[in-house]
PDB file of C-alpha atoms and ligand atoms in Angstrom:
ATOM      1  CA  MET A   1       4.496 -14.066  21.740  1.00  0.00           C
ATOM      2  CA  ASN A   2       2.169 -14.186  24.744  1.00  0.00           C
ATOM      3  CA  ARG A   3       0.501 -11.042  23.510  1.00  0.00           C
ATOM      4  CA  LEU A   4      -0.028 -12.566  20.064  1.00  0.00           C
ATOM      5  CA  LEU A   5      -1.522 -15.725  21.546  1.00  0.00           C
ATOM      6  CA  ALA A   6      -3.736 -13.724  23.903  1.00  0.00           C
ATOM      7  CA  GLY A   7      -5.001 -11.828  20.858  1.00  0.00           C
ATOM      8  CA  TYR A   8      -5.684 -15.116  19.103  1.00  0.00           C
ATOM      9  CA  GLN A   9      -7.681 -16.327  22.125  1.00  0.00           C
ATOM     10  CA  ARG A  10      -9.781 -13.150  21.968  1.00  0.00           C
ATOM     11  CA  PHE A  11     -10.322 -13.751  18.254  1.00  0.00           C
ATOM     12  CA  ARG A  12     -11.460 -17.320  18.846  1.00  0.00           C
ATOM     13  CA  ALA A  13     -13.801 -16.163  21.626  1.00  0.00           C
ATOM     14  CA  HIS A  14     -15.285 -13.106  19.911  1.00  0.00           C
ATOM     15  CA  GLY A  15     -14.065 -12.602  16.343  1.00  0.00           C
ATOM     16  CA  TRP A  16     -14.457 -16.131  15.056  1.00  0.00           C
ATOM     17  CA  PRO A  17     -18.097 -16.646  16.138  1.00  0.00           C
ATOM     18  CA  ALA A  18     -18.965 -13.284  14.558  1.00  0.00           C
ATOM     19  CA  GLN A  19     -17.081 -14.004  11.315  1.00  0.00           C
ATOM     20  CA  ARG A  20     -17.662 -17.724  11.149  1.00  0.00           C
ATOM     21  CA  LYS A  21     -20.368 -17.747   8.484  1.00  0.00           C
ATOM     22  CA  ALA A  22     -18.535 -15.256   6.280  1.00  0.00           C
ATOM     23  CA  LEU A  23     -15.194 -17.080   6.549  1.00  0.00           C
ATOM     24  CA  GLU A  24     -16.765 -20.478   5.942  1.00  0.00           C
ATOM     25  CA  ALA A  25     -18.436 -19.091   2.796  1.00  0.00           C
ATOM     26  CA  LEU A  26     -15.131 -17.561   1.665  1.00  0.00           C
ATOM     27  CA  ALA A  27     -13.402 -20.895   2.246  1.00  0.00           C
ATOM     28  CA  LYS A  28     -16.073 -22.713   0.251  1.00  0.00           C
ATOM     29  CA  HIS A  29     -16.507 -20.305  -2.658  1.00  0.00           C
ATOM     30  CA  GLY A  30     -13.091 -18.588  -2.732  1.00  0.00           C
ATOM     31  CA  GLN A  31     -12.291 -14.906  -2.505  1.00  0.00           C
ATOM     32  CA  SER A  32     -13.305 -12.189  -4.946  1.00  0.00           C
ATOM     33  CA  PRO A  33     -12.115  -8.906  -3.418  1.00  0.00           C
ATOM     34  CA  LYS A  34     -13.258  -5.790  -5.238  1.00  0.00           C
ATOM     35  CA  ALA A  35     -10.162  -3.776  -4.382  1.00  0.00           C
ATOM     36  CA  MET A  36      -6.448  -4.221  -3.938  1.00  0.00           C
ATOM     37  CA  VAL A  37      -4.303  -1.864  -1.866  1.00  0.00           C
ATOM     38  CA  VAL A  38      -0.543  -1.382  -2.000  1.00  0.00           C
ATOM     39  CA  ALA A  39       0.325  -0.033   1.437  1.00  0.00           C
ATOM     40  CA  CYS A  40       3.355   0.437   3.689  1.00  0.00           C
ATOM     41  CA  VAL A  41       4.497  -2.124   6.245  1.00  0.00           C
ATOM     42  CA  ASP A  42       4.108   0.559   8.934  1.00  0.00           C
ATOM     43  CA  SER A  43       2.166  -0.967  11.854  1.00  0.00           C
ATOM     44  CA  ARG A  44       0.026   2.171  12.156  1.00  0.00           C
ATOM     45  CA  VAL A  45      -1.320   2.069   8.595  1.00  0.00           C
ATOM     46  CA  ASP A  46      -3.516  -1.002   8.303  1.00  0.00           C
ATOM     47  CA  PRO A  47      -5.723  -0.792   5.166  1.00  0.00           C
ATOM     48  CA  THR A  48      -8.233  -3.201   6.671  1.00  0.00           C
ATOM     49  CA  MET A  49      -8.682  -0.847   9.631  1.00  0.00           C
ATOM     50  CA  ILE A  50      -8.712   2.369   7.587  1.00  0.00           C
ATOM     51  CA  PHE A  51     -11.334   1.092   5.151  1.00  0.00           C
ATOM     52  CA  ASP A  52     -13.240  -0.870   7.786  1.00  0.00           C
ATOM     53  CA  ALA A  53     -13.021  -3.920   5.536  1.00  0.00           C
ATOM     54  CA  ALA A  54     -14.312  -7.390   6.330  1.00  0.00           C
ATOM     55  CA  PRO A  55     -12.384 -10.585   5.490  1.00  0.00           C
ATOM     56  CA  GLY A  56     -12.477 -11.204   1.753  1.00  0.00           C
ATOM     57  CA  GLU A  57     -13.068  -7.571   0.792  1.00  0.00           C
ATOM     58  CA  LEU A  58      -9.560  -6.194   0.422  1.00  0.00           C
ATOM     59  CA  LEU A  59      -6.473  -7.749  -1.120  1.00  0.00           C
ATOM     60  CA  THR A  60      -3.438  -6.066   0.392  1.00  0.00           C
ATOM     61  CA  VAL A  61       0.257  -6.062  -0.393  1.00  0.00           C
ATOM     62  CA  ARG A  62       2.511  -4.199   1.986  1.00  0.00           C
ATOM     63  CA  ASN A  63       6.126  -3.233   1.603  1.00  0.00           C
ATOM     64  CA  VAL A  64       8.456  -0.453   2.731  1.00  0.00           C
ATOM     65  CA  ALA A  65       6.896   2.879   1.645  1.00  0.00           C
ATOM     66  CA  ASN A  66       4.134   1.376  -0.560  1.00  0.00           C
ATOM     67  CA  LEU A  67       6.422   1.302  -3.565  1.00  0.00           C
ATOM     68  CA  VAL A  68       5.665  -0.468  -6.819  1.00  0.00           C
ATOM     69  CA  PRO A  69       8.799  -1.365  -8.811  1.00  0.00           C
ATOM     70  CA  PRO A  70       8.705  -1.026 -12.602  1.00  0.00           C
ATOM     71  CA  TYR A  71       7.629  -4.051 -14.635  1.00  0.00           C
ATOM     72  CA  ALA A  72      10.665  -6.346 -14.883  1.00  0.00           C
ATOM     73  CA  PRO A  73       9.908  -9.987 -15.721  1.00  0.00           C
ATOM     74  CA  ASP A  74      13.419 -11.221 -14.917  1.00  0.00           C
ATOM     75  CA  ALA A  75      14.845 -13.827 -12.560  1.00  0.00           C
ATOM     76  CA  ALA A  76      14.733 -11.617  -9.454  1.00  0.00           C
ATOM     77  CA  TYR A  77      12.216 -12.302  -6.695  1.00  0.00           C
ATOM     78  CA  HIS A  78       9.543  -9.662  -7.258  1.00  0.00           C
ATOM     79  CA  GLY A  79       7.213 -10.050  -4.283  1.00  0.00           C
ATOM     80  CA  THR A  80       5.109  -6.980  -4.968  1.00  0.00           C
ATOM     81  CA  SER A  81       4.837  -7.739  -8.695  1.00  0.00           C
ATOM     82  CA  ALA A  82       3.773 -11.312  -7.898  1.00  0.00           C
ATOM     83  CA  ALA A  83       1.008  -9.980  -5.640  1.00  0.00           C
ATOM     84  CA  LEU A  84      -0.095  -7.585  -8.398  1.00  0.00           C
ATOM     85  CA  GLU A  85      -0.219 -10.400 -10.935  1.00  0.00           C
ATOM     86  CA  PHE A  86      -2.350 -12.465  -8.577  1.00  0.00           C
ATOM     87  CA  GLY A  87      -4.694  -9.591  -7.732  1.00  0.00           C
ATOM     88  CA  VAL A  88      -5.061  -8.051 -11.179  1.00  0.00           C
ATOM     89  CA  ILE A  89      -4.939 -11.093 -13.461  1.00  0.00           C
ATOM     90  CA  THR A  90      -6.021 -14.051 -11.337  1.00  0.00           C
ATOM     91  CA  LEU A  91      -8.631 -12.322  -9.164  1.00  0.00           C
ATOM     92  CA  GLY A  92      -9.438  -9.492 -11.567  1.00  0.00           C
ATOM     93  CA  VAL A  93      -9.833  -6.743  -8.955  1.00  0.00           C
ATOM     94  CA  PRO A  94     -11.574  -3.715 -10.498  1.00  0.00           C
ATOM     95  CA  HIS A  95      -9.864  -1.165  -8.212  1.00  0.00           C
ATOM     96  CA  LEU A  96      -6.206  -0.824  -7.297  1.00  0.00           C
ATOM     97  CA  MET A  97      -5.043   1.773  -4.786  1.00  0.00           C
ATOM     98  CA  VAL A  98      -1.595   2.950  -3.717  1.00  0.00           C
ATOM     99  CA  LEU A  99      -1.891   4.131  -0.116  1.00  0.00           C
ATOM    100  CA  GLY A 100       0.853   6.392   1.207  1.00  0.00           C
ATOM    101  CA  HIS A 101       0.997   7.777   4.722  1.00  0.00           C
ATOM    102  CA  GLY A 102       2.431  10.425   7.019  1.00  0.00           C
ATOM    103  CA  LEU A 103       5.557   9.879   9.149  1.00  0.00           C
ATOM    104  CA  CYS A 104       6.774   7.208   6.724  1.00  0.00           C
ATOM    105  CA  GLY A 105      10.146   5.856   7.821  1.00  0.00           C
ATOM    106  CA  GLY A 106      10.924   4.557   4.341  1.00  0.00           C
ATOM    107  CA  VAL A 107      10.416   8.018   2.883  1.00  0.00           C
ATOM    108  CA  ARG A 108      12.536   9.522   5.657  1.00  0.00           C
ATOM    109  CA  ALA A 109      15.299   7.069   4.715  1.00  0.00           C
ATOM    110  CA  LEU A 110      14.972   8.176   1.093  1.00  0.00           C
ATOM    111  CA  LEU A 111      15.291  11.844   2.047  1.00  0.00           C
ATOM    112  CA  GLU A 112      17.877  11.648   4.797  1.00  0.00           C
ATOM    113  CA  GLY A 113      19.649   8.363   4.098  1.00  0.00           C
ATOM    114  CA  ALA A 114      18.785   4.911   5.392  1.00  0.00           C
ATOM    115  CA  PRO A 115      19.651   4.034   9.010  1.00  0.00           C
ATOM    116  CA  GLU A 116      23.108   2.480   9.464  1.00  0.00           C
ATOM    117  CA  ASP A 117      21.598  -0.956   9.966  1.00  0.00           C
ATOM    118  CA  ALA A 118      19.231  -0.824   6.968  1.00  0.00           C
ATOM    119  CA  HIS A 119      21.557  -0.452   4.006  1.00  0.00           C
ATOM    120  CA  GLU A 120      21.373  -3.961   2.653  1.00  0.00           C
ATOM    121  CA  PHE A 121      17.781  -3.816   1.384  1.00  0.00           C
ATOM    122  CA  VAL A 122      15.999  -0.622   2.462  1.00  0.00           C
ATOM    123  CA  ALA A 123      18.398   1.791   0.752  1.00  0.00           C
ATOM    124  CA  PRO A 124      18.363   0.090  -2.682  1.00  0.00           C
ATOM    125  CA  TRP A 125      14.601  -0.465  -2.416  1.00  0.00           C
ATOM    126  CA  MET A 126      13.939   3.208  -1.694  1.00  0.00           C
ATOM    127  CA  SER A 127      16.164   4.237  -4.602  1.00  0.00           C
ATOM    128  CA  LEU A 128      13.174   3.251  -6.764  1.00  0.00           C
ATOM    129  CA  ALA A 129      11.697   6.611  -5.758  1.00  0.00           C
ATOM    130  CA  GLN A 130      14.610   8.918  -6.560  1.00  0.00           C
ATOM    131  CA  THR A 131      12.381  11.115  -8.718  1.00  0.00           C
ATOM    132  CA  ALA A 132      10.076  11.702  -5.745  1.00  0.00           C
ATOM    133  CA  ARG A 133      13.083  12.712  -3.645  1.00  0.00           C
ATOM    134  CA  ALA A 134      14.300  15.148  -6.290  1.00  0.00           C
ATOM    135  CA  ILE A 135      10.907  16.908  -6.354  1.00  0.00           C
ATOM    136  CA  ALA A 136      10.581  16.995  -2.557  1.00  0.00           C
ATOM    137  CA  LEU A 137      14.035  18.524  -2.036  1.00  0.00           C
ATOM    138  CA  HIS A 138      12.708  21.788  -3.527  1.00  0.00           C
ATOM    139  CA  ARG A 139      10.434  22.267  -0.501  1.00  0.00           C
ATOM    140  CA  GLU A 140      11.636  24.521   2.309  1.00  0.00           C
ATOM    141  CA  THR A 141      11.121  22.763   5.639  1.00  0.00           C
ATOM    142  CA  PRO A 142      11.864  19.147   6.608  1.00  0.00           C
ATOM    143  CA  GLU A 143       8.138  18.615   7.306  1.00  0.00           C
ATOM    144  CA  GLU A 144       7.152  19.911   3.874  1.00  0.00           C
ATOM    145  CA  ARG A 145       9.824  17.777   2.198  1.00  0.00           C
ATOM    146  CA  GLN A 146       8.649  14.687   4.057  1.00  0.00           C
ATOM    147  CA  GLN A 147       4.963  15.093   3.148  1.00  0.00           C
ATOM    148  CA  CYS A 148       5.725  16.139  -0.426  1.00  0.00           C
ATOM    149  CA  CYS A 149       7.936  13.071  -0.848  1.00  0.00           C
ATOM    150  CA  GLU A 150       5.234  10.799   0.622  1.00  0.00           C
ATOM    151  CA  HIS A 151       2.779  12.192  -1.948  1.00  0.00           C
ATOM    152  CA  GLU A 152       5.279  11.882  -4.805  1.00  0.00           C
ATOM    153  CA  VAL A 153       6.089   8.278  -3.879  1.00  0.00           C
ATOM    154  CA  VAL A 154       2.408   7.445  -4.392  1.00  0.00           C
ATOM    155  CA  LYS A 155       2.626   9.001  -7.863  1.00  0.00           C
ATOM    156  CA  VAL A 156       5.835   7.083  -8.678  1.00  0.00           C
ATOM    157  CA  SER A 157       4.101   3.840  -7.731  1.00  0.00           C
ATOM    158  CA  LEU A 158       1.082   4.716  -9.894  1.00  0.00           C
ATOM    159  CA  GLU A 159       3.378   5.487 -12.833  1.00  0.00           C
ATOM    160  CA  ASN A 160       5.218   2.209 -12.334  1.00  0.00           C
ATOM    161  CA  LEU A 161       1.916   0.308 -12.203  1.00  0.00           C
ATOM    162  CA  MET A 162       1.256   1.519 -15.731  1.00  0.00           C
ATOM    163  CA  THR A 163       4.525  -0.114 -16.929  1.00  0.00           C
ATOM    164  CA  PHE A 164       2.885  -3.519 -16.341  1.00  0.00           C
ATOM    165  CA  PRO A 165       1.305  -4.313 -19.730  1.00  0.00           C
ATOM    166  CA  TRP A 166      -1.601  -6.245 -18.204  1.00  0.00           C
ATOM    167  CA  ILE A 167      -2.374  -3.305 -15.911  1.00  0.00           C
ATOM    168  CA  ALA A 168      -2.131  -0.690 -18.673  1.00  0.00           C
ATOM    169  CA  SER A 169      -4.413  -2.741 -20.958  1.00  0.00           C
ATOM    170  CA  ARG A 170      -7.025  -3.200 -18.224  1.00  0.00           C
ATOM    171  CA  VAL A 171      -6.936   0.508 -17.380  1.00  0.00           C
ATOM    172  CA  ALA A 172      -7.361   1.347 -21.088  1.00  0.00           C
ATOM    173  CA  SER A 173     -10.369  -0.952 -21.431  1.00  0.00           C
ATOM    174  CA  GLY A 174     -11.992   0.321 -18.231  1.00  0.00           C
ATOM    175  CA  LYS A 175     -11.711  -2.994 -16.383  1.00  0.00           C
ATOM    176  CA  LEU A 176      -9.360  -1.551 -13.789  1.00  0.00           C
ATOM    177  CA  GLN A 177      -9.199   1.835 -12.076  1.00  0.00           C
ATOM    178  CA  LEU A 178      -6.074   3.094 -10.317  1.00  0.00           C
ATOM    179  CA  HIS A 179      -6.245   5.345  -7.257  1.00  0.00           C
ATOM    180  CA  GLY A 180      -3.790   7.176  -5.028  1.00  0.00           C
ATOM    181  CA  ALA A 181      -4.384   8.098  -1.388  1.00  0.00           C
ATOM    182  CA  TRP A 182      -2.483   9.248   1.678  1.00  0.00           C
ATOM    183  CA  PHE A 183      -3.325   8.616   5.329  1.00  0.00           C
ATOM    184  CA  ALA A 184      -2.386  11.037   8.116  1.00  0.00           C
ATOM    185  CA  ILE A 185      -1.612   8.908  11.165  1.00  0.00           C
ATOM    186  CA  HIS A 186      -1.871  11.755  13.673  1.00  0.00           C
ATOM    187  CA  SER A 187      -5.392  12.805  12.589  1.00  0.00           C
ATOM    188  CA  GLY A 188      -6.755   9.617  11.011  1.00  0.00           C
ATOM    189  CA  VAL A 189      -7.710  11.616   7.903  1.00  0.00           C
ATOM    190  CA  LEU A 190      -7.486  10.103   4.416  1.00  0.00           C
ATOM    191  CA  THR A 191      -6.870  12.283   1.379  1.00  0.00           C
ATOM    192  CA  VAL A 192      -7.238  11.107  -2.202  1.00  0.00           C
ATOM    193  CA  LEU A 193      -5.097  11.969  -5.219  1.00  0.00           C
ATOM    194  CA  GLN A 194      -6.949  14.308  -7.582  1.00  0.00           C
ATOM    195  CA  THR A 195      -6.506  14.667 -11.329  1.00  0.00           C
ATOM    196  CA  ASP A 196      -4.541  17.912 -10.756  1.00  0.00           C
ATOM    197  CA  GLY A 197      -1.944  16.061  -8.675  1.00  0.00           C
ATOM    198  CA  THR A 198      -3.063  17.367  -5.267  1.00  0.00           C
ATOM    199  CA  PHE A 199      -4.449  15.285  -2.408  1.00  0.00           C
ATOM    200  CA  ALA A 200      -7.877  16.205  -1.020  1.00  0.00           C
ATOM    201  CA  PRO A 201     -10.443  14.606   1.332  1.00  0.00           C
ATOM    202  CA  PRO A 202     -12.891  12.306  -0.461  1.00  0.00           C
ATOM    203  CA  GLU A 203     -16.250  13.873  -1.367  1.00  0.00           C
TER     204      GLU A 203
HETATM  205 ZN1   ZN B 301       5.745   3.935   5.599  1.00  0.00          ZN
END
């Protein structure tokens, strides 16, 4: 807690004066971010840091392994779907990215089984990506399986995004573009999903 409060004091001393005008304008006029990112909760994969984004620029939703569940307007508490509805319909973001990453613990749980103490929610959540697991298991080494599964999870999320009728219609009309990307923590390099299904550095 002391560390959090010390960080807040630094923000008030340095960050707030620098951001004051921008934040006051955002408070007055509201936000209109041009992109939304679905990222992992992993503390090393902060979309705001990776894309060097200022307040108001990036709407983010983070969950275990950047997974998007299929469209299911039922009585369950769909946190990620609620964030998508807000970003896509209410704010009308023109770009929506699923950002996967290396060394993902959620993906490791999917491949090797969830840790003993994470069976209540993590295991059923990660079962959303069983198809990614099935593809990755064909790879030879544990490292290859892990990275392949991280890539495939991004594709599963993109496919599930298209099950939301208000996302599919906006994609069809050109109002919304979907993107996939993967961030390598150890090198800080971002690769982007190509039309052929591979991930490559942005041009
Ligand atoms: Zn992760």
